[in-house]
C-alpha angles and dihedrals in degrees: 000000000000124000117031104198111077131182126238131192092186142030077250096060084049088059098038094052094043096059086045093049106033116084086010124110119248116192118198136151093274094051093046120214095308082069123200123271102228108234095161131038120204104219110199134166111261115247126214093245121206103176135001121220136172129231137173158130133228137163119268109204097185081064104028093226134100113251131209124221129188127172142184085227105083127155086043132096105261088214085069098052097046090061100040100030112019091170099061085070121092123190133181124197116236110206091217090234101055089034118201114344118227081223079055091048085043093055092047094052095042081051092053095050108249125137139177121008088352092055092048091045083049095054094052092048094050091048091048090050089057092051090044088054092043105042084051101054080244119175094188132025119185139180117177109183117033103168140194099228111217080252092069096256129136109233138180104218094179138359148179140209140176122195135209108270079207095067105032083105088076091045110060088160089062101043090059091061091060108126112211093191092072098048122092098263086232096049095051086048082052100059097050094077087035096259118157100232130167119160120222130185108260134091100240105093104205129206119186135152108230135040092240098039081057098052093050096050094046083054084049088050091054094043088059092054105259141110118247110233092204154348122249138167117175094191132237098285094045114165124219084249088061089049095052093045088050092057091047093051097050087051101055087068108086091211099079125110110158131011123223109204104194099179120169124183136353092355094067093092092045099059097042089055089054082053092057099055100048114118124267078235102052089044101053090044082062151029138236127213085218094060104025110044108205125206130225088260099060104040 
């Protein structure tokens, strides 16, 4: 199924729309090809729309700042108009220690086109986004779209946001909104021994100790011609029983075929002792990268 908002002119057609949407699997950009199953629906009154626009905030790690983007280009997916109209976007740069300006809110909605009483309720909406994004640890803050109601208000009609995993210790509200049902099943087993787990599409199952290290040996991975099947990092202080899990993990995804162990320092002797204990069984059903070398050719 493609397009999830749908829009009804009874509480029939509600009804109508939601048994044809829920349980059923809705593919977008932001899904990817694999696509979502829908296991919630957002009901909201409809609203006499004059104009669409985009706005939202996300972190920049080249500048170390947050930057804010609006665009005229709202109901749209602002992937799409990057890459098709990369001038319609306009960002401001936020210096983490003044935050966002109100002389920064005023260019965006000028930039956006509003004036008058619709320019000063922008501003205030803009400026109240970014404290939103800020007081909630957020590391991206989306609304899309903002819209000019036929009334002459300034409206968010949908909006996204995705928080620091980091700093959701300090946001107990937040964490008890978390939906397992939308998490990758391994990834969610991962975190539970503190693991830093992401599945990718690829066969070769990676373990490495170190972000960076990861992310260099998945590069390595895709210059020899194959497809990293994770990302994992087991951390510095890793114990023989992460180790263990993180075998166990890898080797819950069917894809699979070989495993790369890039382990540098103190956690050499640990993993290798994990190694060592796996059954005759478990090791014959798979190969390691460390007893079975593959070529370009057979990745």
């Amino acid at each position: 199924m493609q397009g999830g908002v749908k829009l009804a002119k009874s509480q029939a057609e509600v009804r109508e729309y939601a048994d044809k949407i829920l349980g059923k699997l809705l593919v977008t950009h932001q899904t990817g090809s694999g696509g979502k199953i829908v296991g919630r629906i957002l009901i909201e009154k409809a609203s006499k729309i004059a104009k669409e626009f985009y706005a939202g905030i996300v972190l920049d790690r080249q500048q170390a700042m947050d930057v804010f983007m609006v665009s005229t280009e709202g109901g749209m997916e602002i992937e799409k108009v990057a890459a098709e109209m990369p001038e319609k976007i306009v960002k401001a740069a936020i210096h983490p220690g003044a935050g966002l300006r109100p002389f920064q809110a005023s260019r965006l909605a000028f930039a956006l086109g509003f004036s008058g009483a619709q320019h000063k309720q922008a501003v205030q909406f803009l400026m109240a986004l970014y404290r939103a994004y800020r007081e909630t640890d957020a590391s991206l803050a989306e609304i899309n779209p903002l819209v000019l109601t036929e009334d002459g208000q300034v409206l968010a009609l949908d909006a996204k946001m995705n928080f620091d995993d980091n700093a959701l210790f300090r946001h107990p509200d937040i964490r008890e909104l978390r939906d397992l049902n939308e998490e990758e099943p391994a990834e969610i087993e991962a975190s539970k021994f503190d693991l830093n787990y992401i599945k990718l599409d690829g066969n070769v199952g990676c373990m490495v100790n170190g972000a960076g290290l990861a992310m260099s040996t998945m590069d390595i991975i895709k210059l020899a011609g194959g497809e990293p099947a994770n990302f994992l990092d087991v951390g510095g202080g890793a114990s023989a029983e992460t180790v263990e899990n993180g075998f166990r993990i890898i080797l819950q995804d069917p894809n699979v075929r070989a495993i790369l162990i890039n382990i540098f320092g103190a956690s050499c002797a640990v993993t290798a002792s994990r190694k060592g204990h796996r059954s005759r069984a478990e090791a014959g059903r798979r190969k390691t990268a460390g007893h079975y070398p593959l070529g370009r050719d057979q990745f």
